[in-house]
Amino acid sequence: MFMRIDRLQAELPQPKRPDPNAAAALQELLGGKYGEMSTLGNYMFQSFNFRDKSKLRPFYSLVSSIFAEELGHVELVSTGVAMLNNGPGDPTPDVDVSKAPFHDMQDIRLAGSFLSNGGGAMPMNSNAASWNMDMVTTTGNIIIDLLHNFHLECGARLHKLRVYETLTDQTGREVCGYLLVRGSVHAHAYALALKKLTGVAIEQMLPTPNINLDRIPECQKYLQEGSHRRLYTFSQDYPEAAGVWSNDEVALPGDPPGNLEVVDGAPEGGKIPELDGNYGAFAPNYKPEEIFEIASKLYKKSR
């Protein structure tokens, strides 16, 4: 079972202005081939289908812990997309819908984000192609699955770097910076797991592509706080992951030095931002005052 925490894994700065084309680029990190829906789907079903869980507990615990983190990564990217989309159109209360308040959306790459989704994120890539189950690999063979996961994380690193290079807005760049650090943890973890199973020093292929994160300003605070050395279990139930992510191992060359550590529970994270309503998009409704009043009464009643 899963427990949800009403926080993001990282604090996201508010965008200076709506930037729906930047949001479209960020969609690639959600529903692209190497996006967070893919990493989530792979590790989720691998953990559900895992054979000999009790006999291979360190590897099962590793995949399960990373799967739990990926749920939060999907949330983080989705929030970034919604924040960047937030606001296009006329925000004026009682806006005249006959005056084409969304006229500018004709020139936006993912107009469907507004026409169908009210500016929200969806499981699709930057060209609106739907994410699908063909991007999930779960063979039941532990070495093949781990090797696939290592490839997936290396592909995701390349993915994030390319998206990062398209962005100038602070919100999207923060999403990329955090995910680059955490994705490096996952690639490193799968490399260590394969090494312990096969003896092959696959960690010598890290990082791939070979660009140190000290060149990415948005990665620095996460590196300095040691996020690159921590594997979070998001519960108290997977301490065996320490058999792979061992304190005997150290951070990758090029990152701040230190021993690896398993952390029971979740990172502190940051507050989930409030998304403004948009009258022209009927979100939450054209006349939201009554909805707000009802919601306020229900909230007070719940306390």
Coordinates of N, CA, C and O in Angstrom, one line a residue, residues 2-150:
F2 N 0.3 2.4 -0.2 CA 1.1 3.6 -0.3 C 0.5 4.7 0.6 O -0.7 4.7 0.9
M3 N 1.3 5.6 1.0 CA 0.9 6.7 1.8 C 1.3 8.0 1.1 O 2.4 8.1 0.6
R4 N 0.3 8.9 1.0 CA 0.6 10.2 0.3 C 0.9 11.3 1.3 O 0.2 11.4 2.3
I5 N 1.9 12.1 0.9 CA 2.3 13.3 1.7 C 2.0 14.5 0.9 O 2.4 14.6 -0.2
D6 N 1.3 15.5 1.5 CA 0.9 16.7 0.8 C 2.0 17.7 0.7 O 1.9 18.9 1.1
R7 N 3.1 17.3 0.1 CA 4.3 18.1 -0.2 C 5.0 17.6 -1.5 O 4.8 16.5 -1.8
L8 N 5.7 18.5 -2.1 CA 6.5 18.1 -3.3 C 7.9 17.7 -2.8 O 8.3 18.1 -1.7
Q9 N 8.5 16.9 -3.5 CA 9.9 16.5 -3.1 C 10.9 17.6 -3.2 O 11.9 17.5 -2.5
A10 N 10.6 18.6 -3.9 CA 11.5 19.8 -4.0 C 10.6 21.1 -4.1 O 9.6 21.0 -4.7
E11 N 11.2 22.2 -3.5 CA 10.5 23.5 -3.6 C 10.7 24.0 -5.0 O 11.8 24.1 -5.5
L12 N 9.6 24.4 -5.7 CA 9.6 25.0 -7.0 C 9.4 26.5 -6.9 O 8.4 26.9 -6.4
P13 N 10.2 27.3 -7.6 CA 10.0 28.8 -7.6 C 8.8 29.1 -8.5 O 8.6 28.4 -9.5
Q14 N 8.1 30.1 -8.2 CA 7.0 30.6 -9.1 C 7.6 31.1 -10.4 O 8.6 31.9 -10.4
P15 N 7.0 30.8 -11.5 CA 7.5 31.4 -12.8 C 7.2 32.9 -12.8 O 6.2 33.4 -12.2
K16 N 8.1 33.6 -13.5 CA 7.9 35.1 -13.6 C 6.7 35.5 -14.4 O 6.1 36.5 -14.3
R17 N 6.4 34.6 -15.4 CA 5.3 34.8 -16.3 C 4.8 33.5 -16.8 O 5.6 32.5 -16.8
P18 N 3.6 33.4 -17.3 CA 3.2 32.1 -18.0 C 4.1 31.8 -19.2 O 4.4 32.7 -19.9
D19 N 4.4 30.6 -19.3 CA 5.3 30.2 -20.4 C 4.8 28.8 -20.9 O 5.5 27.8 -20.6
P20 N 3.7 28.7 -21.7 CA 3.2 27.4 -22.1 C 4.1 26.6 -23.0 O 4.0 25.4 -23.0
N21 N 4.9 27.3 -23.8 CA 5.9 26.5 -24.6 C 6.9 25.9 -23.7 O 7.4 24.8 -24.1
A22 N 7.4 26.5 -22.6 CA 8.3 25.9 -21.7 C 7.6 24.7 -21.0 O 8.2 23.6 -20.8
A23 N 6.3 24.8 -20.7 CA 5.5 23.7 -20.2 C 5.5 22.6 -21.1 O 5.6 21.4 -20.7
A24 N 5.3 22.9 -22.4 CA 5.3 21.8 -23.4 C 6.6 21.0 -23.4 O 6.7 19.8 -23.6
A25 N 7.8 21.8 -23.3 CA 9.1 21.1 -23.3 C 9.2 20.2 -22.1 O 9.7 19.1 -22.1
L26 N 8.7 20.7 -20.9 CA 8.7 19.9 -19.7 C 7.9 18.7 -19.8 O 8.1 17.7 -19.1
Q27 N 6.8 18.7 -20.6 CA 6.0 17.5 -20.8 C 6.8 16.3 -21.2 O 6.4 15.1 -21.0
E28 N 7.9 16.5 -21.9 CA 8.8 15.4 -22.4 C 9.3 14.6 -21.2 O 9.5 13.4 -21.3
L29 N 9.6 15.4 -20.1 CA 10.1 14.7 -18.9 C 9.0 14.0 -18.1 O 9.3 13.2 -17.2
L30 N 7.8 14.1 -18.5 CA 6.6 13.4 -17.9 C 6.2 12.2 -18.7 O 6.3 11.1 -18.3
G31 N 5.9 12.5 -20.0 CA 5.4 11.4 -20.8 C 6.2 10.9 -22.0 O 5.8 10.2 -22.9
G32 N 7.5 11.4 -22.0 CA 8.4 11.0 -23.1 C 8.9 9.6 -22.8 O 8.7 9.0 -21.8
K33 N 9.7 9.1 -23.8 CA 10.2 7.7 -23.7 C 11.0 7.5 -22.5 O 10.9 6.4 -21.8
Y34 N 11.8 8.5 -22.0 CA 12.6 8.3 -20.8 C 12.0 9.2 -19.7 O 12.8 9.5 -18.7
G35 N 10.8 9.5 -19.8 CA 10.2 10.4 -18.8 C 9.8 9.7 -17.5 O 10.0 8.5 -17.3
E36 N 9.2 10.5 -16.5 CA 8.9 10.0 -15.2 C 7.8 8.9 -15.2 O 7.7 8.1 -14.4
M37 N 6.9 9.0 -16.2 CA 5.9 8.0 -16.3 C 6.5 6.7 -16.7 O 6.0 5.6 -16.2
S38 N 7.6 6.7 -17.5 CA 8.2 5.5 -17.9 C 9.0 4.9 -16.7 O 8.9 3.7 -16.4
T39 N 9.8 5.7 -16.0 CA 10.5 5.1 -14.8 C 9.5 4.6 -13.8 O 9.7 3.5 -13.2
L40 N 8.5 5.4 -13.5 CA 7.4 4.9 -12.6 C 6.9 3.6 -13.0 O 6.8 2.6 -12.2
G41 N 6.4 3.5 -14.3 CA 5.8 2.3 -14.7 C 6.7 1.1 -14.7 O 6.2 0.0 -14.3
N42 N 7.9 1.3 -15.1 CA 8.9 0.1 -15.0 C 9.1 -0.4 -13.6 O 9.0 -1.6 -13.4
Y43 N 9.4 0.5 -12.7 CA 9.8 0.1 -11.4 C 8.6 -0.4 -10.6 O 8.6 -1.3 -9.7
M44 N 7.4 0.2 -10.9 CA 6.2 -0.2 -10.2 C 5.8 -1.6 -10.5 O 5.6 -2.5 -9.6
F45 N 5.8 -2.0 -11.8 CA 5.4 -3.3 -12.2 C 6.5 -4.3 -11.9 O 6.2 -5.5 -11.7
Q46 N 7.7 -3.9 -12.0 CA 8.8 -4.8 -11.6 C 8.7 -5.2 -10.1 O 8.9 -6.3 -9.8
S47 N 8.4 -4.2 -9.3 CA 8.2 -4.5 -7.9 C 7.0 -5.4 -7.6 O 7.1 -6.3 -6.8
F48 N 5.9 -5.1 -8.3 CA 4.7 -6.0 -8.1 C 5.0 -7.4 -8.6 O 4.5 -8.4 -8.0
N49 N 5.7 -7.6 -9.7 CA 5.9 -8.9 -10.3 C 7.2 -9.6 -9.8 O 7.5 -10.7 -10.3
F50 N 7.9 -9.0 -8.9 CA 9.2 -9.5 -8.5 C 9.1 -10.9 -7.9 O 8.3 -11.2 -7.1
R51 N 10.0 -11.8 -8.4 CA 10.0 -13.2 -8.0 C 11.0 -13.4 -6.9 O 12.1 -12.8 -6.8
D52 N 10.7 -14.3 -5.9 CA 11.6 -14.6 -4.8 C 11.9 -13.3 -4.0 O 13.1 -13.0 -3.7
K53 N 10.9 -12.6 -3.7 CA 11.1 -11.3 -2.9 C 11.9 -11.5 -1.6 O 12.8 -10.8 -1.3
S54 N 11.6 -12.6 -0.9 CA 12.2 -12.8 0.4 C 13.7 -13.2 0.2 O 14.6 -12.9 1.0
K55 N 14.0 -14.0 -0.9 CA 15.4 -14.5 -1.1 C 16.2 -13.4 -1.7 O 17.5 -13.4 -1.5
L56 N 15.6 -12.5 -2.4 CA 16.4 -11.4 -3.1 C 16.0 -10.0 -2.5 O 15.9 -9.0 -3.2
R57 N 15.8 -10.0 -1.2 CA 15.2 -8.8 -0.6 C 16.0 -7.5 -0.8 O 15.3 -6.5 -1.0
P58 N 17.3 -7.5 -0.8 CA 18.0 -6.2 -1.0 C 17.7 -5.6 -2.4 O 17.5 -4.4 -2.5
F59 N 17.5 -6.5 -3.4 CA 17.2 -6.0 -4.8 C 15.7 -5.6 -4.9 O 15.4 -4.5 -5.5
Y60 N 14.9 -6.4 -4.3 CA 13.4 -6.0 -4.2 C 13.2 -4.7 -3.5 O 12.5 -3.8 -3.9
S61 N 13.9 -4.5 -2.4 CA 13.8 -3.3 -1.6 C 14.3 -2.1 -2.4 O 13.7 -1.0 -2.3
L62 N 15.4 -2.3 -3.1 CA 15.9 -1.2 -3.9 C 14.9 -0.7 -5.0 O 14.6 0.5 -5.1
V63 N 14.4 -1.7 -5.8 CA 13.4 -1.3 -6.8 C 12.2 -0.7 -6.2 O 11.6 0.3 -6.7
S64 N 11.7 -1.2 -5.1 CA 10.5 -0.7 -4.4 C 10.7 0.7 -3.9 O 9.8 1.5 -4.0
S65 N 11.8 1.0 -3.4 CA 12.1 2.3 -2.8 C 12.2 3.3 -4.0 O 11.6 4.4 -3.9
I66 N 12.9 3.0 -5.1 CA 13.0 3.9 -6.2 C 11.6 4.1 -6.8 O 11.3 5.2 -7.3
F67 N 10.8 3.0 -6.9 CA 9.5 3.2 -7.4 C 8.7 4.2 -6.7 O 8.0 5.1 -7.2
A68 N 8.7 4.1 -5.3 CA 8.0 5.1 -4.5 C 8.5 6.5 -4.8 O 7.6 7.5 -4.8
E69 N 9.7 6.7 -5.0 CA 10.2 8.1 -5.3 C 9.7 8.6 -6.6 O 9.4 9.7 -6.8
E70 N 9.6 7.7 -7.6 CA 9.1 8.1 -8.9 C 7.7 8.6 -8.9 O 7.3 9.4 -9.7
L71 N 6.9 8.1 -8.0 CA 5.5 8.7 -7.8 C 5.6 10.2 -7.6 O 4.9 11.0 -8.1
G72 N 6.6 10.6 -6.7 CA 6.8 12.0 -6.4 C 7.4 12.7 -7.6 O 7.1 14.0 -7.7
H73 N 8.2 12.1 -8.4 CA 8.7 12.7 -9.5 C 7.7 13.1 -10.6 O 7.7 14.1 -11.2
V74 N 6.7 12.1 -10.8 CA 5.6 12.4 -11.6 C 4.8 13.6 -11.1 O 4.4 14.5 -11.9
E75 N 4.6 13.7 -9.8 CA 3.9 14.8 -9.2 C 4.7 16.1 -9.4 O 4.1 17.2 -9.7
L76 N 6.0 16.1 -9.2 CA 6.9 17.3 -9.3 C 6.8 17.8 -10.8 O 6.6 19.0 -11.0
V77 N 7.0 17.0 -11.8 CA 7.0 17.5 -13.2 C 5.6 18.0 -13.5 O 5.5 19.0 -14.2
S78 N 4.6 17.3 -13.1 CA 3.2 17.7 -13.4 C 2.9 19.1 -12.8 O 2.3 19.9 -13.4
T79 N 3.4 19.3 -11.6 CA 3.2 20.6 -10.9 C 4.0 21.7 -11.7 O 3.4 22.8 -11.9
G80 N 5.2 21.4 -12.1 CA 5.9 22.4 -12.9 C 5.3 22.7 -14.2 O 5.2 23.9 -14.6
V81 N 4.7 21.7 -14.9 CA 3.9 22.0 -16.1 C 2.7 22.9 -15.8 O 2.5 23.9 -16.6
A82 N 2.0 22.6 -14.8 CA 0.8 23.3 -14.5 C 1.2 24.8 -14.1 O 0.5 25.7 -14.4
M83 N 2.3 24.9 -13.3 CA 2.7 26.3 -12.9 C 3.1 27.1 -14.2 O 2.7 28.3 -14.2
L84 N 3.8 26.5 -15.1 CA 4.2 27.2 -16.3 C 3.0 27.6 -17.2 O 3.0 28.6 -17.9
N85 N 2.0 26.7 -17.2 CA 0.8 27.0 -18.0 C -0.2 27.9 -17.3 O -1.1 28.4 -17.9
N86 N 0.0 28.2 -16.0 CA -1.0 28.9 -15.2 C -1.1 30.3 -15.7 O -0.2 31.1 -15.6
G87 N -2.3 30.7 -16.1 CA -2.5 32.1 -16.4 C -2.8 32.6 -17.8 O -3.4 33.6 -18.0
P88 N -2.4 31.9 -18.9 CA -2.7 32.4 -20.2 C -4.2 32.6 -20.4 O -5.0 31.9 -19.9
G89 N -4.5 33.7 -21.1 CA -5.9 34.1 -21.3 C -6.1 35.3 -20.4 O -5.2 35.8 -19.7
D90 N -7.3 35.8 -20.4 CA -7.7 37.0 -19.6 C -8.1 36.6 -18.2 O -9.1 35.9 -18.0
P91 N -7.3 36.9 -17.2 CA -7.6 36.5 -15.8 C -8.7 37.3 -15.1 O -9.0 37.1 -14.0
T92 N -9.2 38.3 -15.8 CA -10.2 39.2 -15.2 C -11.5 38.5 -14.8 O -12.0 37.7 -15.6
P93 N -12.0 38.7 -13.6 CA -13.3 38.1 -13.2 C -14.4 38.6 -14.2 O -14.3 39.8 -14.7
D94 N -15.3 37.7 -14.5 CA -16.4 38.1 -15.5 C -15.8 38.4 -16.8 O -16.4 39.3 -17.5
V95 N -14.7 37.8 -17.2 CA -14.2 38.1 -18.6 C -15.2 37.8 -19.6 O -16.0 36.9 -19.5
D96 N -15.2 38.6 -20.7 CA -16.1 38.4 -21.8 C -15.6 37.3 -22.7 O -14.7 37.5 -23.5
V97 N -16.2 36.1 -22.6 CA -15.7 35.0 -23.4 C -15.9 35.2 -24.9 O -15.3 34.5 -25.7
S98 N -16.8 36.2 -25.3 CA -17.0 36.4 -26.7 C -15.8 37.2 -27.3 O -15.8 37.3 -28.6
K99 N -14.9 37.7 -26.5 CA -13.8 38.5 -27.0 C -12.5 37.6 -27.2 O -11.4 38.1 -27.3
A100 N -12.7 36.3 -27.3 CA -11.6 35.4 -27.6 C -10.4 35.6 -26.6 O -9.3 35.9 -26.9
P101 N -10.7 35.4 -25.3 CA -9.6 35.6 -24.3 C -8.4 34.6 -24.4 O -7.4 34.9 -23.9
F102 N -8.7 33.5 -25.2 CA -7.6 32.5 -25.4 C -7.0 32.6 -26.8 O -6.5 31.7 -27.3
H103 N -7.1 33.8 -27.4 CA -6.7 34.0 -28.8 C -5.2 33.5 -29.0 O -4.9 32.9 -30.0
D104 N -4.4 33.9 -28.0 CA -3.0 33.6 -28.1 C -2.7 32.1 -28.1 O -1.6 31.7 -28.6
M105 N -3.6 31.3 -27.7 CA -3.3 29.9 -27.6 C -3.3 29.2 -29.0 O -2.8 28.1 -29.1
Q106 N -3.7 30.0 -30.0 CA -3.6 29.4 -31.4 C -2.1 29.1 -31.7 O -1.8 28.3 -32.6
D107 N -1.2 29.9 -31.1 CA 0.2 29.8 -31.5 C 1.0 29.0 -30.5 O 2.2 28.9 -30.6
I108 N 0.4 28.3 -29.6 CA 1.1 27.5 -28.6 C 1.2 26.1 -29.1 O 0.3 25.5 -29.7
R109 N 2.4 25.5 -28.8 CA 2.6 24.2 -29.3 C 1.6 23.1 -28.9 O 1.2 22.3 -29.7
L110 N 1.3 23.1 -27.6 CA 0.3 22.1 -27.1 C -1.0 22.8 -26.7 O -1.3 22.9 -25.5
A111 N -1.7 23.3 -27.7 CA -3.0 24.0 -27.4 C -3.9 23.1 -26.7 O -4.8 23.6 -25.9
G112 N -3.8 21.8 -26.9 CA -4.7 20.9 -26.2 C -4.6 21.0 -24.7 O -5.5 20.6 -23.9
S113 N -3.4 21.4 -24.2 CA -3.3 21.6 -22.7 C -4.3 22.5 -22.1 O -4.7 22.4 -21.0
F114 N -4.8 23.5 -23.0 CA -5.8 24.4 -22.5 C -7.2 24.0 -23.0 O -8.1 24.1 -22.2
L115 N -7.3 23.6 -24.2 CA -8.6 23.2 -24.8 C -9.2 22.0 -24.1 O -10.4 22.0 -23.9
S116 N -8.4 21.1 -23.7 CA -8.9 19.9 -23.0 C -8.6 19.8 -21.5 O -9.4 19.3 -20.7
N117 N -7.4 20.3 -21.1 CA -7.0 20.1 -19.7 C -6.9 21.3 -18.9 O -6.4 21.2 -17.7
G118 N -7.4 22.5 -19.3 CA -7.4 23.7 -18.5 C -6.0 24.1 -18.1 O -5.9 24.8 -17.1
G119 N -5.0 23.7 -18.8 CA -3.6 24.1 -18.5 C -2.9 23.1 -17.7 O -1.7 23.3 -17.3
G120 N -3.5 22.0 -17.4 CA -2.9 21.0 -16.5 C -2.0 20.0 -17.3 O -1.9 20.0 -18.5
A121 N -1.2 19.2 -16.6 CA -0.3 18.2 -17.2 C -1.1 17.0 -17.5 O -2.1 16.7 -16.9
M122 N -0.6 16.3 -18.5 CA -1.1 15.0 -18.9 C 0.0 14.0 -19.2 O 1.1 14.4 -19.5
P123 N -0.3 12.7 -19.2 CA 0.8 11.7 -19.5 C 1.0 11.6 -21.0 O 0.6 10.7 -21.7
M124 N 1.7 12.7 -21.5 CA 2.0 12.8 -22.9 C 3.4 13.4 -23.0 O 3.9 14.0 -22.1
N125 N 4.0 13.3 -24.2 CA 5.3 13.9 -24.4 C 5.2 15.3 -25.0 O 4.1 15.9 -25.0
S126 N 6.2 15.9 -25.4 CA 6.2 17.3 -25.8 C 5.5 17.6 -27.1 O 5.3 18.7 -27.5
N127 N 5.1 16.5 -27.8 CA 4.4 16.6 -29.1 C 3.0 16.1 -28.9 O 2.3 15.8 -29.9
A128 N 2.5 15.9 -27.7 CA 1.2 15.4 -27.3 C 0.9 14.0 -27.7 O -0.2 13.5 -27.7
A129 N 2.0 13.2 -27.9 CA 1.8 11.7 -28.1 C 1.7 11.1 -26.7 O 2.4 11.4 -25.8
S130 N 0.7 10.2 -26.6 CA 0.3 9.6 -25.3 C 1.4 8.7 -24.8 O 2.0 7.9 -25.6
W131 N 1.7 8.7 -23.5 CA 2.6 7.7 -22.9 C 1.8 6.4 -23.0 O 0.6 6.4 -22.8
N132 N 2.5 5.3 -23.1 CA 1.8 4.0 -23.2 C 2.6 2.9 -22.6 O 3.8 3.0 -22.3
M133 N 1.9 1.7 -22.4 CA 2.5 0.6 -21.7 C 3.7 0.0 -22.5 O 4.5 -0.8 -21.9
D134 N 3.8 0.3 -23.7 CA 5.0 -0.3 -24.5 C 6.3 0.2 -23.9 O 7.4 -0.3 -24.2
M135 N 6.3 1.3 -23.1 CA 7.5 1.8 -22.5 C 7.8 1.1 -21.2 O 8.8 1.6 -20.5
V136 N 7.1 0.1 -20.8 CA 7.4 -0.7 -19.6 C 8.0 -2.0 -19.9 O 7.5 -2.7 -20.7
T137 N 9.1 -2.3 -19.2 CA 9.8 -3.6 -19.3 C 9.8 -4.3 -18.0 O 10.3 -3.7 -17.0
T138 N 9.1 -5.4 -17.9 CA 9.2 -6.3 -16.7 C 9.2 -7.7 -17.1 O 8.2 -8.3 -17.5
T139 N 10.4 -8.3 -17.1 CA 10.7 -9.6 -17.7 C 10.6 -10.7 -16.7 O 10.5 -11.9 -17.0
G140 N 10.7 -10.4 -15.4 CA 10.8 -11.4 -14.4 C 12.2 -11.9 -14.1 O 12.5 -12.6 -13.1
N141 N 13.1 -11.5 -15.0 CA 14.6 -11.9 -14.9 C 15.3 -10.7 -14.3 O 15.3 -9.6 -14.8
I142 N 15.8 -10.9 -13.1 CA 16.3 -9.7 -12.3 C 17.4 -9.0 -13.0 O 17.5 -7.8 -13.0
I143 N 18.4 -9.7 -13.7 CA 19.5 -9.1 -14.3 C 19.0 -8.3 -15.5 O 19.5 -7.1 -15.7
I144 N 18.1 -8.8 -16.3 CA 17.6 -8.1 -17.5 C 16.9 -6.9 -17.1 O 17.0 -5.8 -17.6
D145 N 16.0 -7.0 -16.0 CA 15.3 -5.8 -15.6 C 16.2 -4.7 -15.0 O 16.0 -3.6 -15.3
L146 N 17.2 -5.1 -14.2 CA 18.1 -4.1 -13.7 C 18.9 -3.5 -14.8 O 19.2 -2.3 -14.7
L147 N 19.3 -4.3 -15.7 CA 20.1 -3.7 -16.9 C 19.2 -2.7 -17.7 O 19.7 -1.6 -18.1
H148 N 18.0 -3.1 -17.8 CA 17.0 -2.1 -18.5 C 16.9 -0.9 -17.7 O 16.9 0.2 -18.2
N149 N 16.8 -1.0 -16.4 CA 16.6 0.2 -15.5 C 17.8 1.1 -15.6 O 17.7 2.3 -15.6
F150 N 19.0 0.5 -15.6 CA 20.2 1.3 -15.8 C 20.2 2.1 -17.1 O 20.5 3.3 -17.1

